[in-house]
Amino acid sequence: MTNETIMNIPRVTPKNMTEQEFFYGHKACAGCGGSVAVRLALKVLGERTYSALPAGCMAAVGFIFPQMAFKNNSIITTFPGVASMASGIAAGAKALGQTDFKTVCFAGDGGTADIGLQALSGMIDRDDDVLYICYDNEAYMNTGIQKSGLTPYGTHTTTTPAGKNLPGSKTHKKNVFEIIAAHDIKYAATASIGYPQDFINKVNKAKHIKGATFIHVYASCPTGWGTPTNTSIEIAREAVDCGLIFLAEYENGDFKLNKNPKEFASVKEYLTKQGRFKHMTDEDIEQVIGFRDMKWERMRRNWNHK
Amino acid sequence: MERPIKRDFKRPTHINDYPVGPQYEAGFLAETNASWRTFRPVIDLDKCINCLICYMVCPDGTIMKREGKVAVDYDYCKGCGVCAHECPKDAIAMIKEEL
Ligand SMILES: Cc1ncc(C[n+]2csc(CCOP(=O)(O)OP(=O)(O)O)c2C)c(N)n1
Ligand code: SF4
Ligand code: SF4
Ligand code: SF4
Ligand SMILES: [Mg+2]
């Protein structure tokens, strides 16, 4: 698809989006950010969508016999195999002569950055017609908050307990967006549920591209993060405003920063209001800020931005 | 049907009646989530400007677009308060549920 045709895609907004709900009556915790991502994506993609979900919260809360919170055709897959399952679904539907469908994966950060990475790499390599959405709540939440490759520095999790010997997680977030882009994928993007219209636009764009596409969406988790249930959107917005999460796209071989703030909001304020970072010392926070600045320096130098 | 609704479910009485995996009819809901709620969102339609922000950000999809006004599906709203927190007009109050 050329850029011109992409620009002609009708915009989806809350005003014109379908009133149908495809992820409904699920058992996610109150205020779950992952459910915002899944729900909005399905409203953009529509009824003729096959979704595949590996083990993780969105699978666990959607399929509790006899409850089927997905109103579109959906399946739980093995933990490492969501991308290969989706590839198979897309191939199967095509073999049946179907043409009016989309296949989507909804996988967590653990299911994407760690255990599912190999299958995802193969899916992109073959350019299978699948949109892969990673909802990133920065830990293995469904099994009780363990560190993943996308858990940021300083996070208290059950496998990186903060205390005298550990600052919490000692590693920074894996560079998943760039790892995916390095495949020369047709379209990849990062997003945050704190900027829902931007996320909707990116899903809509990916919907209209034939072939493999990828969206990494930051999705808060009040249960695992120790935040009030009502601030799930706000905290995901603040993560972007303080520069720890960036909004970007990769298309036709080019990286583009969608948001390039002149000044960042306070990192300290963002961190200390969350239970998972409460223990962090000023030195720990300086580490986080230093890593952020290094990353932004590199992005601003190498990527397109306004 | 825009939103799935609670339907009757007859519990299987024999092990053979259970499916092998957690498979079932898409959109089948055997119970509501109303009992999760400790606070209920109440919308003041005089203050509401129908911007649909609450509609967009509700994790449960329980804000409904209705003839230029929004309404809540209290069968499935969990009372998280996201809608009230994000409303630019402070048109949603979270009221404690009475038992
Ligand atoms: C092969 C395998 N290993 C471990 C598990 C246990 N398991 C189920 S869900 C889950 C956590 C998933 O974390 P993530 O992908 O980040 O999704 P989240 O639960 O955070 O939404 C784990 C470890 C499993 N189901 N299969
Ligand atoms: S633990 Fe977190 S990600 Fe999982 S359902 Fe609860 S809020 Fe959502
Ligand atoms: S966010 Fe507030 S003003 Fe906007 S539609 Fe909802 S209730 Fe109305
Ligand atoms: S309280 Fe939460 S679940 Fe209920 S309508 Fe508001 S955002 Fe949706
Ligand atoms: Mg996770």
CSV table of C-alpha atoms in Angstrom, one decimal, chain A residues 30-185:
chain,number,residue,atom,x,y,z
A,30,ALA,CA,-11.3,-2.6,37.6
A,31,GLY,CA,-9.3,0.1,35.7
A,32,CYS,CA,-7.2,-2.4,33.7
A,33,GLY,CA,-5.3,-0.6,31.0
A,34,GLY,CA,-4.8,-3.7,28.9
A,35,SER,CA,-8.5,-4.0,28.4
A,36,VAL,CA,-8.7,-0.4,27.1
A,37,ALA,CA,-6.1,-1.4,24.4
A,38,VAL,CA,-7.9,-4.6,23.4
A,39,ARG,CA,-11.3,-3.1,23.5
A,40,LEU,CA,-10.4,0.0,21.4
A,41,ALA,CA,-8.4,-2.1,18.9
A,42,LEU,CA,-11.3,-4.5,18.3
A,43,LYS,CA,-13.7,-1.6,17.8
A,44,VAL,CA,-11.4,-0.3,15.1
A,45,LEU,CA,-10.8,-3.7,13.5
A,46,GLY,CA,-14.5,-4.7,13.6
A,47,GLU,CA,-16.5,-7.9,13.6
A,48,ARG,CA,-14.6,-9.7,10.9
A,49,THR,CA,-11.5,-10.1,13.1
A,50,TYR,CA,-9.8,-13.2,14.4
A,51,SER,CA,-7.9,-12.6,17.6
A,52,ALA,CA,-5.3,-14.8,19.1
A,53,LEU,CA,-4.1,-14.4,22.6
A,54,PRO,CA,-1.2,-16.2,24.4
A,55,ALA,CA,-1.3,-16.9,28.1
A,56,GLY,CA,-1.5,-13.6,29.9
A,57,CYS,CA,-4.1,-11.4,31.6
A,58,MET,CA,-6.2,-10.6,28.5
A,59,ALA,CA,-6.5,-14.3,27.7
A,60,ALA,CA,-7.2,-15.2,31.4
A,61,VAL,CA,-9.9,-12.6,31.9
A,62,GLY,CA,-11.6,-13.2,28.6
A,63,PHE,CA,-12.1,-16.9,28.5
A,64,ILE,CA,-13.5,-18.3,31.8
A,65,PHE,CA,-15.8,-21.2,30.9
A,66,PRO,CA,-18.6,-20.7,30.0
A,67,GLN,CA,-17.9,-16.9,29.7
A,68,MET,CA,-16.7,-15.8,26.3
A,69,ALA,CA,-15.9,-12.1,26.7
A,70,PHE,CA,-14.8,-11.8,23.0
A,71,LYS,CA,-17.7,-11.4,20.6
A,72,ASN,CA,-15.4,-11.9,17.6
A,73,ASN,CA,-13.8,-15.2,16.9
A,74,SER,CA,-10.9,-15.6,19.4
A,75,ILE,CA,-8.6,-18.2,20.6
A,76,ILE,CA,-6.0,-18.7,23.4
A,77,THR,CA,-2.6,-20.0,22.2
A,78,THR,CA,0.5,-21.4,23.7
A,79,PHE,CA,2.5,-18.8,25.5
A,80,PRO,CA,5.4,-18.6,23.0
A,81,GLY,CA,3.2,-19.3,19.9
A,82,VAL,CA,0.7,-16.5,19.4
A,83,ALA,CA,2.3,-15.2,16.2
A,84,SER,CA,2.6,-18.6,14.6
A,85,MET,CA,-1.0,-19.4,15.6
A,86,ALA,CA,-2.1,-16.1,14.0
A,87,SER,CA,-0.1,-16.9,10.9
A,88,GLY,CA,-2.0,-20.1,10.6
A,89,ILE,CA,-5.3,-18.5,11.2
A,90,ALA,CA,-4.6,-16.0,8.4
A,91,ALA,CA,-3.5,-18.7,6.0
A,92,GLY,CA,-6.5,-20.9,6.9
A,93,ALA,CA,-9.0,-18.2,6.4
A,94,LYS,CA,-7.4,-17.3,3.0
A,95,ALA,CA,-7.5,-21.0,2.0
A,96,LEU,CA,-11.3,-20.9,2.8
A,97,GLY,CA,-11.6,-18.1,0.3
A,98,GLN,CA,-12.2,-15.4,2.9
A,99,THR,CA,-11.1,-11.9,1.9
A,100,ASP,CA,-12.8,-9.5,4.3
A,101,PHE,CA,-11.1,-10.4,7.6
A,102,LYS,CA,-8.2,-9.2,9.7
A,103,THR,CA,-6.1,-11.3,12.1
A,104,VAL,CA,-4.8,-9.8,15.3
A,105,CYS,CA,-2.6,-10.9,18.2
A,106,PHE,CA,-3.0,-9.4,21.7
A,107,ALA,CA,0.1,-10.4,23.7
A,108,GLY,CA,1.6,-9.1,26.9
A,109,ASP,CA,5.1,-7.7,27.3
A,110,GLY,CA,6.4,-11.1,28.6
A,111,GLY,CA,4.6,-12.9,25.7
A,112,THR,CA,6.2,-10.5,23.2
A,113,ALA,CA,9.6,-9.4,24.4
A,114,ASP,CA,10.7,-12.7,25.9
A,115,ILE,CA,8.9,-15.9,25.2
A,116,GLY,CA,7.0,-15.1,22.0
A,117,LEU,CA,9.9,-13.2,20.2
A,118,GLN,CA,10.9,-16.1,18.0
A,119,ALA,CA,7.5,-16.8,16.6
A,120,LEU,CA,6.9,-13.1,16.1
A,121,SER,CA,10.2,-12.7,14.2
A,122,GLY,CA,9.1,-15.5,11.9
A,123,MET,CA,5.7,-14.0,11.3
A,124,ILE,CA,7.3,-10.7,10.3
A,125,ASP,CA,10.0,-12.4,8.2
A,126,ARG,CA,7.2,-14.2,6.2
A,127,ASP,CA,5.2,-10.9,6.1
A,128,ASP,CA,2.1,-12.8,7.2
A,129,ASP,CA,-1.1,-10.7,7.1
A,130,VAL,CA,-1.3,-10.2,10.9
A,131,LEU,CA,-1.4,-7.2,13.2
A,132,TYR,CA,0.5,-8.0,16.3
A,133,ILE,CA,-0.4,-5.8,19.3
A,134,CYS,CA,1.8,-6.0,22.4
A,135,TYR,CA,0.1,-4.4,25.5
A,136,ASP,CA,2.9,-3.5,27.8
A,137,ASN,CA,2.2,-3.5,31.5
A,138,GLU,CA,5.9,-4.0,32.2
A,139,ALA,CA,5.7,-7.4,34.0
A,140,TYR,CA,4.3,-10.9,33.9
A,141,MET,CA,1.1,-9.8,35.6
A,142,ASN,CA,-1.2,-12.8,35.2
A,143,THR,CA,1.2,-15.0,37.3
A,144,GLY,CA,1.7,-12.4,40.0
A,145,ILE,CA,4.0,-9.6,38.8
A,146,GLN,CA,7.4,-11.1,37.7
A,147,LYS,CA,10.0,-9.1,35.9
A,148,SER,CA,10.0,-9.3,32.0
A,149,GLY,CA,12.4,-7.9,29.4
A,150,LEU,CA,10.2,-4.8,29.3
A,151,THR,CA,10.2,-4.2,33.0
A,152,PRO,CA,12.0,-0.9,33.5
A,153,TYR,CA,14.9,-0.1,35.9
A,154,GLY,CA,14.1,0.1,39.5
A,155,THR,CA,10.7,-1.8,39.4
A,156,HIS,CA,9.8,-3.8,42.4
A,157,THR,CA,8.5,-7.2,41.2
A,158,THR,CA,8.2,-10.5,43.0
A,159,THR,CA,11.4,-11.7,41.2
A,160,THR,CA,13.2,-8.3,41.6
A,161,PRO,CA,12.3,-7.4,45.2
A,162,ALA,CA,13.6,-4.0,46.1
A,163,GLY,CA,15.6,-3.8,49.3
A,164,LYS,CA,19.2,-3.6,50.6
A,165,ASN,CA,20.6,-5.7,47.9
A,166,LEU,CA,18.6,-4.8,44.8
A,167,PRO,CA,17.2,-1.5,43.5
A,168,GLY,CA,14.3,-3.5,42.0
A,169,SER,CA,14.8,-4.5,38.4
A,170,LYS,CA,18.5,-3.9,37.4
A,171,THR,CA,17.9,-3.8,33.7
A,172,HIS,CA,16.2,-1.2,31.4
A,173,LYS,CA,13.5,-1.9,28.9
A,174,LYS,CA,14.4,-4.0,25.9
A,175,ASN,CA,14.3,-2.1,22.7
A,176,VAL,CA,11.4,-4.1,21.3
A,177,PHE,CA,10.2,-1.4,18.8
A,178,GLU,CA,13.6,-1.2,17.2
A,179,ILE,CA,14.1,-5.0,17.2
A,180,ILE,CA,10.8,-5.3,15.3
A,181,ALA,CA,11.8,-2.4,12.9
A,182,ALA,CA,15.1,-4.1,12.2
A,183,HIS,CA,13.1,-6.8,10.4
A,184,ASP,CA,12.2,-4.1,7.8
A,185,ILE,CA,8.5,-4.6,8.7
